[in-house]
Backbone as a ProteinNet text record, in pm:
[ID]
protein_1_A
[PRIMARY]
MRNTYNYYFGKDENGNYLATKAGSCLIVGLAEAGKTNLVNGIIANTVKEKSAFDVKMHYVDCRGVNDRSIAGMSIPHFADVVSNNVYQIEEMLLNLRTEVMRRLDVCGRNGYRNYVEEATCGSYYEVLIMEDFLDYAVTYGGEEFMDTVRHILDASHKTGVYLILTSHPLPPNWEWLMEKTPILVNTVYGDGKFYADTFVARDGNSIGLNTPRYDERTLKYFVDCYTKRN
[TERTIARY]
-1554	-1416.4	-1319.1	-1212.1	-1114.6	-1032.9	-978.1	-885.4	-760.1	-702	-580.4	-463.2	-364.1	-244.6	-141.3	-102.3	-12.3	128.4	226.8	363.2	383.3	462.9	495.1	646.4	688.7	831.5	885.8	805.5	856.2	794.9	859.8	805.1	878.4	802.3	863.8	921	970.2	1035.9	939.7	808.4	708.6	658.1	714.5	674.2	551.5	502.7	385.2	424.9	344.5	372.8	325.5	418.9	389.7	355.8	254.9	219.7	184.6	205.6	164.1	102.2	5.5	-58.8	46.1	32.7	132.5	150.5	271.2	307.7	441.3	483.9	615.7	720.7	823.5	917.4	1060.9	1142.9	1285.7	1362.9	1444.4	1522.3	1670	1736	1873.1	1966.7	2078.2	2176.2	2300.1	2411.4	2534.7	2523.7	2623.8	2626.8	2619	2540.3	2520.6	2450.2	2379.4	2310.1	2172.1	2123.6	1995.6	1881.8	1913	1807.1	1724.6	1793.4	1722	1639.2	1688.2	1609.7	1478.5	1484.4	1364.4	1268.8	1322.2	1239.2	1173.6	1252	1196.1	1082.5	1097.1	993.2	865.2	878.1	760.2	692.2	773.1	717.4	647.8	715.2	659.2	525.5	515.4	390.7	283	323.3	225.8	166.4	253.3	206.6	118.4	154.9	80.9	-57.4	-66.8	-189	-279.9	-225.4	-303.5	-308.6	-418.1	-432.7	-348.9	-308.7	-236.8	-325.9	-457.3	-550.1	-556.4	-507.7	-513	-384.2	-272	-141.7	-60.7	-15.2	72.9	209.7	312.8	445.8	538.7	627.1	730.3	864.7	955.6	1082.5	1199.4	1282.3	1402.2	1523	1621.1	1746.7	1853.3	1881.9	1968.9	2113.8	2151.2	2286.4	2289	2173	2167.9	2220.5	2189.8	2240.4	2131.9	2012.8	1907.3	1796.4	1803.6	1690.5	1667.7	1773.2	1754.7	1681.2	1717.1	1649.4	1503.8	1476.2	1339.4	1258.9	1315.7	1246.4	1218.3	1309.9	1293.4	1182.3	1133.7	1027	888.4	875.1	744.8	641	671.7	582	457.2	338.7	216.2	187.6	230.3	201.6	292.6	395.3	492	447.3	437.4	405.9	531.1	645.4	770.9	890	1001.2	1128.5	1234.5	1305.7	1403.6	1538.6	1644.3	1779	1828	1957.2	2014.2	2016.4	1899.2	1881.5	1817.6	1893.5	1849.3	1719.5	1710	1592.6	1467.6	1481	1366.7	1323.6	1419.8	1386.9	1313.7	1364.1	1299.6	1156.1	1135.1	1000.6	907.8	958.3	877.5	838.9	933	905.6	803.9	817.3	722	581.6	571.1	440.5	377.9	460.9	408.5	363.3	442.1	402	272.2	258.7	135.7	16	36.3	-71.5	-109.8	-10.6	-39.2	-125	-87.9	-163.8	-305.7	-319.6	-453	-540.4	-482.4	-559.5	-597.4	-507	-539.4	-652.9	-650.9	-757.1	-891.5	-891.6	-1015.1	-1067.7	-976.9	-1017.9	-1076.8	-1011.9	-1059.6	-1196.7	-1219.4	-1346.9	-1460.7	-1428.2	-1533.2	-1540.9	-1450.8	-1453.4	-1406.1	-1321.8	-1271	-1161.7	-1165.9	-1056.8	-940.2	-972.2	-869.9	-907.7	-822.1	-852.7	-879	-790.8	-801.3	-928.9	-966.9	-1082.4	-1215.1	-1214.7	-1341.1	-1364.1	-1259.4	-1279.2	-1342.1	-1428.2	-1499.2	-1429.1	-1331.2	-1264.1	-1112.9	-1038.6	-892.8	-831.6	-899.1	-852.4	-758.3	-642.9	-541.2	-426.2	-351.9	-230.9	-120.8	-38.7	81.8	203.1	304.1	424.1	547.3	629.5	757.4	868.1	938.6	1052.7	1180.1	1263.8	1393.3	1504.1	1576	1688.1	1812.7	1882.5	2001.6	1970.2	1862.2	1812.5	1912.3	2004	2100.5	2199	2218.8	2305.7	2251.4	2119.6	2056.4	2044.7	2002.4	1972.7	2094.6	2207	2326.6	2386.1	2382.4	2446.5	2356.2	2228.3	2139.1	2016.1	1971.5	1840.4	1825.4	1914.7	1909.4	1785.1	1756.7	1644.6	1510.8	1502.6	1375.4	1335.9	1433.3	1404.8	1365.3	1437.7	1406.6	1265.3	1227.1	1093.5	986.6	1014.8	920.4	900.4	1008.9	999.9	914.3	940.3	861.2	713.7	685.7	547.1	472.3	536.7	472.3	450.7	553.5	542.5	433.3	426	327.5	184.4	165	29.5	-6.1	87.6	66.9	-58.6	-82.9	-196.2	-329.1	-331.3	-454.3	-464.6	-351.6	-351.6	-331	-268.5	-234.3	-116.3	-34.4	89.8	205.8	283.9	387.7	526.7	627.5	767.6	830.1	907.6	994.1	1135.6	1215.1	1349.7	1452.1	1556.9	1666.7	1792.6	1880.3	2003.1	2106.1	2230.1	2332.2	2295.3	2365.6	2335.1	2321.8	2224.8	2187.9	2287.2	2314.8	2397.2	2317.1	2385.1	2318.6	2195.2	2198.9	2086.4	1965.4	1976.3	1862.9	1812	1862.7	1822.5	1675.3	1614.7	1473.1	1383.7	1435.1	1357.4	1318.2	1403	1376	1253.7	1221.3	1101.8	980.3	1002.9	892.9	832.3	914.9	863.8	796.3	674.5	604.4	675.7	753.8	819.2	968.1	1048.4	1194	1244.5	1326.1	1385.8	1536.5	1611.1	1756.4	1791	1878.1	1906.8	2049.7	2065.4	2198.2	2194.5	2311.2	2321.3	2357.4	2312.3	2351	2329.9	2423.1	2413.1	2384.6	2438.2	2419.5	2282.6	2196.7	2062.3	2041.2	1947.8	1916	1816.1	1840.5	1748.7	1713.5	1585	1547	1563.2	1673.8	1714.7	1617.1	1577.4	1487.7	1379.1	1256.1	1141	1071.6	1058.5	997.8	874.3	758	634.6	602.7	496.4	459.5	435.8	379.2	345.3	465.7	582.7	704.2	744.4	661.3	697.4	817	905.9	1025.7	1036.1	1044.4	1054.4	1159.1	1223.8	1318.9	1250.9	1283.3	1224	1317.8	1304.1	1387.1	1301.4	1360.7	1290.5	1357.9	1282.1	1344.3	1403	1503.1	1566.5	1471.7	1456	1377	1471.9	1525.7	1612.5	1526.5	1589.9	1517.1	1432.1	1481.4	1406.3	1274.4	1279.8	1158.8	1059.8	1108.7	1021.9	958.2	1036	982.8	873.9	889.1	786.9	653.1	653.3	529.6	468.9	553.1	503.4	439.8	504.2	449.3	315.5	306	180.4	69.1	102.7	2.3	-45.8	46.7	12.2	-80.6	-53.8	-138.6	-277.5	-285.8	-416.6	-503	-437.8	-513	-516.2
-9857.4	-9900.7	-9791.1	-9829.6	-9732.4	-9676.2	-9556.6	-9502.7	-9589.4	-9601.3	-9680.6	-9606.8	-9682.4	-9628.9	-9602.7	-9476.5	-9439.8	-9409.9	-9446.8	-9399.3	-9279.6	-9182.6	-9068.1	-9065.2	-9052.8	-9055.7	-8923.3	-8818.5	-8691.6	-8652.7	-8562.9	-8511.3	-8570	-8592.9	-8642.2	-8524.9	-8554.6	-8451.3	-8341.2	-8368.1	-8267.3	-8188.6	-8216.7	-8145.3	-8201	-8316.6	-8377.5	-8456	-8444.3	-8512.7	-8656.8	-8749.5	-8887.6	-8969.3	-9051.5	-9144.2	-9278.2	-9383.6	-9515.9	-9589	-9675.2	-9751.5	-9833.5	-9837.3	-9902.9	-10048.8	-10091.8	-10231	-10247.4	-10369.3	-10387.4	-10323.4	-10268.1	-10182.5	-10222.3	-10235.5	-10262.7	-10140.7	-10083.5	-9964.5	-10002.7	-9994.3	-10042.4	-9927.2	-9920.4	-9817.5	-9835.3	-9777.6	-9783.6	-9695.8	-9701.6	-9617.1	-9470.9	-9392.8	-9250.1	-9221.4	-9319.7	-9299	-9238.2	-9231.1	-9165.6	-9259	-9382	-9478.5	-9431.1	-9383.1	-9337.1	-9213.5	-9124.1	-9008.5	-9050.4	-9151.8	-9200	-9264	-9340.5	-9398.6	-9287.7	-9184.4	-9071.8	-9005.8	-8999.6	-8941.6	-9022.5	-9154.9	-9241.9	-9224.8	-9220.7	-9203.1	-9067	-8962	-8826.6	-8817.1	-8873	-8864.8	-8954.2	-9062.5	-9144.6	-9066.2	-8998	-8916	-8801.9	-8744.7	-8632.4	-8674	-8791.1	-8828.8	-8924.6	-9001.5	-9109	-9098.3	-9145.7	-9151	-9265.1	-9250.1	-9357.7	-9479.7	-9462	-9574.6	-9653.5	-9593.4	-9658	-9728.9	-9682.3	-9739.9	-9759.6	-9882.2	-9912	-9951.8	-9879.7	-9904.3	-9960.6	-10051.4	-10109	-10074	-10020.3	-9972.8	-10049.9	-10106	-10178.3	-10119.3	-10075.9	-10028.4	-10132.8	-10217.3	-10332.8	-10293.3	-10170.3	-10123.5	-10034.7	-10000.5	-9917.6	-9777.9	-9717.4	-9584.3	-9478.4	-9504.1	-9403.9	-9424.6	-9533.4	-9569.8	-9472	-9413.9	-9325.2	-9197.3	-9140	-9017.9	-9046.7	-9160.4	-9198.4	-9218.4	-9287.9	-9314.9	-9185.8	-9089.9	-8965.1	-8876.9	-8905.6	-8824	-8864.4	-8980.4	-9028.9	-9023.3	-9087.4	-9087.2	-9168	-9107.8	-9176	-9305	-9312.3	-9428.8	-9547.1	-9527.6	-9632.8	-9716.1	-9846.2	-9937.6	-9966.9	-9976.2	-10002.5	-9964.6	-9935.7	-9903.4	-9993.5	-10065.8	-10164.4	-10135.1	-10146.4	-10131.7	-10268.8	-10287.3	-10414	-10516.4	-10536.9	-10634.6	-10759.8	-10867.3	-10988.2	-11043.9	-11048.4	-11108.2	-11025	-10893.8	-10807.7	-10817.1	-10826.9	-10841.3	-10972.9	-11080.5	-11210.5	-11208.9	-11144.5	-11135.9	-11055.3	-10944.7	-10862	-10938.2	-11010.5	-11088.1	-11198.3	-11263.8	-11368.4	-11311.1	-11197.2	-11134.5	-11092.9	-11041.3	-10996.8	-11115.5	-11222.9	-11341.1	-11400.1	-11400.1	-11447.9	-11363.1	-11230.8	-11141.8	-11168.5	-11195.2	-11229.4	-11355.1	-11456.1	-11581.5	-11558.9	-11473.8	-11444.5	-11376.8	-11278.8	-11206.5	-11297.8	-11386.1	-11481	-11573.4	-11612.8	-11698.9	-11626.6	-11499.5	-11420.2	-11406.3	-11378.7	-11366.3	-11497	-11608.2	-11738.1	-11772.5	-11745.7	-11780.3	-11690.3	-11566.4	-11471.6	-11439.7	-11497.8	-11473.1	-11334.5	-11272.4	-11139.3	-11148.6	-11057.4	-11048.4	-10967.4	-10871	-10784	-10753.4	-10790.8	-10777.1	-10632.4	-10540.3	-10400.9	-10336.9	-10369	-10304.9	-10364.7	-10490.9	-10557.6	-10598.2	-10612.2	-10649.6	-10533.6	-10564.2	-10459.9	-10422	-10498.8	-10472.8	-10489.4	-10390.7	-10401.3	-10395.9	-10328.8	-10333	-10216.9	-10217	-10116.7	-10180.9	-10096.9	-10143.6	-10163.3	-10264.7	-10282.8	-10278.8	-10203.8	-10186.3	-10210.1	-10303.9	-10327.6	-10265.2	-10168.3	-10104.9	-10165.1	-10221.9	-10275	-10207.8	-10117.1	-10050.9	-10137.9	-10151.4	-10236.9	-10377.1	-10432.8	-10560.7	-10674.8	-10663.1	-10771.3	-10784.8	-10676.3	-10686.4	-10789.8	-10799.7	-10902.5	-11034	-11027.4	-11149.7	-11238.9	-11179.8	-11258.1	-11319.4	-11245.9	-11292	-11380.4	-11346.5	-11415.6	-11478.7	-11422.4	-11459.1	-11600.6	-11642.1	-11776.7	-11803.1	-11932.3	-11973.7	-11933.2	-11932.9	-11898.4	-11753.7	-11664.1	-11524.4	-11508.9	-11575	-11568.7	-11619.5	-11726.2	-11782.7	-11686	-11617	-11519.1	-11403.3	-11354.2	-11245.4	-11288	-11407.9	-11458.7	-11467.5	-11520.4	-11540.8	-11407.7	-11305.9	-11175	-11113	-11120.9	-11061.9	-11128	-11259.3	-11330.9	-11298.6	-11261.4	-11238.2	-11089.6	-11000.5	-10857.5	-10803.5	-10842.7	-10786.8	-10821.4	-10930.5	-10975.2	-10926.7	-10913.8	-10884.8	-10737.6	-10660	-10521.9	-10511	-10616	-10615.3	-10604.4	-10497.8	-10468	-10464.5	-10485.6	-10470.6	-10355.9	-10272.4	-10175.1	-10209.7	-10257.9	-10306.1	-10219.4	-10179.5	-10109.7	-10194.5	-10181.7	-10261.9	-10204.4	-10248.2	-10233.2	-10331.1	-10329	-10427.8	-10568.6	-10641.9	-10770.5	-10880.6	-10970.2	-11088.4	-11185.2	-11281.2	-11370.6	-11443	-11486.8	-11564.7	-11479.6	-11346.1	-11258	-11185.5	-11220.9	-11150.7	-11170.9	-11278.7	-11304.7	-11193.8	-11116.5	-11006.7	-10903.5	-10884.6	-10783.7	-10820.7	-10949.1	-10993.7	-10995.5	-11016.9	-11031.4	-10897.8	-10793.2	-10665.9	-10588.8	-10537.4	-10460.1	-10330.8	-10276.3	-10147.9	-10161.2	-10120.1	-10120	-9979.8	-9927.3	-9796.1	-9807.7	-9762.9	-9752.5	-9607.7	-9585.2	-9449.3	-9409.2	-9282.8	-9226.4	-9077.6	-9016.3	-8872.1	-8816.2	-8694.2	-8629.8	-8479.6	-8402.7	-8257.2	-8193.8	-8254.7	-8198.8	-8221.2	-8296	-8323.8	-8474.1	-8512.4	-8654.7	-8695	-8807.2	-8858.2	-9003.5	-9037.1	-9176.5	-9205.2	-9263.8	-9268.6	-9348.8	-9464.5	-9548	-9604.2	-9581	-9632.1	-9733.9	-9857.4	-9963.3	-10015.6	-10000.2	-10047	-10188.9	-10246.6	-10384.6	-10410.8	-10311.9	-10334.1	-10323.5	-10299.2	-10297.5	-10160.5	-10058.7	-9924.4	-9874.5	-9805.1	-9751.8	-9604	-9518.5	-9375.3	-9316.5	-9212.5	-9141	-9022.5	-8993.7	-8879.7	-8833.5	-8705.7	-8658.9	-8640.3	-8668.8	-8669	-8570.3	-8480.2	-8386.2	-8458	-8398.4	-8458.3	-8449.5	-8561.2	-8563.8	-8593	-8485.5	-8506.4	-8518	-8534.8	-8554.2	-8431.8	-8313.1	-8191.7	-8188	-8224.8	-8226	-8329	-8446.6	-8551.8	-8508.8	-8446.9	-8400.4	-8296	-8212.7	-8111.5	-8177.1	-8281.6	-8351.3	-8417.4	-8472.6	-8536.4	-8432.5	-8316.7	-8210.3	-8161.1	-8146.3	-8101.5	-8203.3	-8330.8	-8436.2	-8431.9	-8416.1	-8413.8	-8295.6	-8180.9	-8063	-8082.8	-8149.1	-8171.9	-8262.3	-8353.2	-8452.5	-8425.2
5858.7	5834.3	5878.8	5947.4	5995	5878.8	5900.3	5802.7	5798	5680.7	5668.2	5732.9	5769.8	5833.6	5725.3	5705.3	5597.2	5647.1	5566.3	5585.2	5492.5	5534.8	5450.5	5429.8	5306.7	5277.8	5224.1	5219.3	5170.4	5037.6	4964.5	4839	4719.7	4613.3	4490.9	4411.1	4289	4210.4	4166	4174	4137.7	4258.5	4375.2	4495	4562.5	4517.3	4578.4	4702.6	4807.1	4932.7	4919.8	4918.6	4884.9	5008.6	4997.2	5105	5044.3	5117.7	5072.7	5190.3	5161.3	5266.8	5340.5	5471.9	5556	5518.7	5530	5515.2	5584	5603.8	5664	5575.3	5636.9	5565.6	5598.6	5496.5	5511.4	5464.2	5552.2	5520.7	5524.3	5411.1	5397.8	5365.2	5435.6	5406.2	5492.1	5447.5	5524.7	5648.5	5735.9	5854.8	5814	5887.2	5862.1	5729.8	5676.1	5548.9	5567	5689.4	5712.7	5748.9	5789.2	5823	5942.3	6046.5	6165.5	6135.3	6049.4	6010	5945	5861.7	5795.7	5895.4	5990.3	6096.7	6177.9	6213.1	6287.3	6209.6	6077.2	5993.9	5998	5993.6	6002.2	6137.8	6244.7	6379	6389.6	6339.6	6349.6	6277.9	6160	6085.3	6144.5	6208.9	6280.8	6396.6	6472.9	6584.3	6534.3	6420.3	6364.3	6315.4	6252.5	6181.9	6257.3	6352	6412.6	6564.2	6621.1	6765.3	6821.9	6947	7014.7	7036	7021.7	7030.9	6900.7	6791.2	6660.1	6622.8	6677.3	6643.9	6771.6	6794	6907.4	6850.6	6892.2	6837.5	6945.6	6903	6989.2	6925.2	7004.4	6948.4	7008.1	6921	6963.3	6891.8	6967.4	6910	6940.8	6845.6	6870.3	6896.1	6864.6	6894.7	7018.7	7072.5	7192.5	7170.8	7055.1	7022.8	7038.3	6985.7	6978.4	7081.1	7157.4	7241.8	7357.4	7411.6	7526.9	7488.3	7373.7	7330.9	7297	7235.5	7202.9	7331.4	7426.4	7552.7	7628.3	7619.8	7691.5	7639.2	7518.4	7460.6	7509.2	7570.3	7617.6	7506	7395.2	7279.3	7313.2	7306.1	7349.6	7273.6	7149	7065.2	7096.1	7179.7	7208.8	7328.1	7307.2	7417.4	7498.2	7431.4	7501.2	7414.9	7482.6	7417.6	7478.2	7392.8	7438.7	7374.7	7453.5	7401	7354.4	7352.8	7306.5	7420.4	7480.6	7588	7528.6	7521	7450.9	7509.3	7640.8	7704.4	7678.7	7683.2	7656.3	7510.7	7419.9	7278.3	7253.9	7314.1	7297.9	7350.5	7465.3	7522.7	7432.8	7378.6	7290.1	7163.9	7106.2	6985.5	7012.4	7126.8	7162.9	7178.5	7246	7265.8	7133	7043.5	6914.5	6830	6831	6755.4	6812.5	6944.6	7007.2	6964.7	6955.4	6912.3	6766.8	6682.5	6543.1	6535.3	6612.4	6613.4	6665.1	6767.3	6821	6716.4	6645.4	6544.4	6427.6	6388.6	6281.9	6325.6	6451.7	6504.8	6503.7	6545.4	6543.6	6401.2	6307.3	6166.9	6114.9	6150.7	6105.5	6160.3	6287.5	6352.4	6307.4	6266.2	6230.5	6081.3	6005	5860.9	5821.2	5906.1	5873.9	5767.4	5671.7	5574.4	5630.3	5717.3	5775.2	5918.7	6011.4	6153.3	6192.7	6150.5	6193.4	6140.9	6018	5957.1	6003.2	6046	6072.3	6217.4	6296.1	6436.3	6513	6607	6680.7	6810.2	6852.1	6979.6	6963.8	7012.1	7009.9	6872.4	6778.4	6639.5	6608.8	6672.1	6645.2	6567	6495	6427.9	6531.5	6510.3	6591.9	6500.8	6541.5	6460.1	6546.6	6505.3	6572.1	6488.9	6547.7	6482.5	6541	6454.6	6499.8	6419.9	6486.8	6419.4	6429.6	6314.8	6306.5	6357.4	6305.3	6356.8	6339.2	6242.2	6219.7	6335.7	6412.8	6530.8	6628.9	6635.7	6718.8	6643.8	6519.1	6442.6	6425.9	6390.3	6360.2	6486.8	6596.8	6720.1	6804.7	6813.2	6906.8	6841	6729	6676.6	6627.7	6540	6486.9	6403.8	6381.3	6298.3	6359.1	6490.5	6555.1	6525.5	6530.3	6499.2	6352.9	6264.2	6122.2	6095.6	6163.8	6147	6198.5	6310.5	6364.8	6267.7	6209.3	6112.2	5992.6	5941.6	5828.4	5864.3	5982.5	6026.3	6033.8	6091.3	6103.5	5966.2	5880.6	5746.8	5664.2	5669.9	5589.1	5630	5756.5	5806.5	5815.3	5783.1	5806.6	5740.4	5615.7	5542	5607.3	5684.1	5750.6	5894.8	5962	6105.5	6140.3	6051.4	6085.2	6178.9	6184.8	6263.5	6165.9	6177.2	6080.2	6143.3	6059.2	6099.2	6021.5	6090.2	6024.8	6066.6	5971.9	6000.4	5929.1	6001.1	5935	5947.8	5848.8	5851.8	5756.7	5777.3	5675.6	5563.8	5451.8	5347.4	5404	5353.3	5410.8	5376.4	5471.3	5441.5	5355.3	5290	5195.2	5249.9	5375.5	5426.9	5464.2	5446.2	5474.1	5350	5233.6	5112	5078.6	5127.9	5104.4	5159.1	5255.2	5312.4	5207.8	5108.2	5006.4	4923.2	4916.9	4846.4	4939.2	5067.5	5162.9	5204.5	5213.2	5264.2	5151.4	5177.9	5075.8	5039.2	5132.4	5108.8	5135.9	5040.8	5054.9	5025.8	5114.4	5093.1	5107.4	5006	5014.9	5047.2	5144.8	5189	5156.5	5111.7	5083.8	5117.6	5125.4	5135.5	4999	4971.2	4846.6	4853.8	4804.8	4798.3	4934.2	5039.8	5172.8	5231.5	5161	5209.6	5217.1	5302.3	5313.6	5206	5140.4	5041	5070.2	5057.5	5045	4896.6	4859.3	4718.8	4633.2	4678.9	4599.7	4689	4648.5	4721.5	4631.9	4679.3	4599.3	4672.6	4613.4	4674.6	4629.1	4687.7	4661.4	4512.1	4440.8	4300	4207.8	4266	4185.7	4136.3	4158.4	4116	4195.3	4128.9	4192.8	4159.4	4262.3	4238.7	4331.4	4283.5	4366.9	4432.2	4555.1	4623.9	4733.1	4771.2	4881.8	5005.2	5117.8	5245.7	5340	5402.8	5496.4	5616.2	5674.1	5792	5911.8	5980.8	6103.4	6219.2	6278.4	6392.5	6518.8	6631.4	6756.7	6792.4	6759.9	6792.5	6714.1	6586.7	6504.6	6555.8	6588.6	6639.8	6771.8	6858.4	6986.8	6965.4	6863.5	6832.9	6801.5	6720.1	6686.8	6810.1	6895.4	7017.8	7109.3	7123.9	7208.3	7153.6	7022	6960.2	6985.6	6973.4	6997.7	7141.8	7234.6	7376.8	7408.6	7348	7372.7	7313.1	7198.2	7135.7	7221.5	7293.9	7368.1	7518.2
[MASK]
++++++++++++++++++++++++++++++++++++++++++++++++++++++++++++++++++++++++++++++++++++++++++++++++++++++++++++++++++++++++++++++++++++++++++++++++++++++++++++++++++++++++++++++++++++++++++++++++++++++++++++++++++++++++++++++++++++++

């Protein structure tokens, strides 16, 4: 059985380095609240802990703000980086939904409980990161996009295909996401440091913890270290 894919969110009030088994993640916060820093932290720890053969990531910046710096790092775990290009986003979503359906079919035909843990071929995690996803959803996504998000989330535990979504506070028709995602993080600034203010896991536990800032320089350091190791 493969090692599980963990997210790391920083240290708790006792100084313990906290990790939780990967699941789809919703990161909510106002502008400049630290959502991208938290995403960078997840990416950095993925690069640090996992092989590019174990995790394939897709990155979409729906506002076209952070995508150029991410693309310039040549992160080995990234299959593609997309800006606010509607056609490219639609193609990526279609491909990911098709992969989810394929993995569910393989599980059904072989009696697998979990594709990543039991499949003998191609059993890597897939993660779609969409920063400020509502910029796309509200303008272009419509019901089809909402249905795709639901489909991926409902099958994540079986397929190993996850979503990491960041947004400003959710509009009324998207509030269901807070129940669907196993991990919810609200982000704020405090005392000159970045904090993931509230972390809520699937079992309902809620803990406060602070997370170090992961700027582009820090993320690039992890990528360079990974490249040298391999």
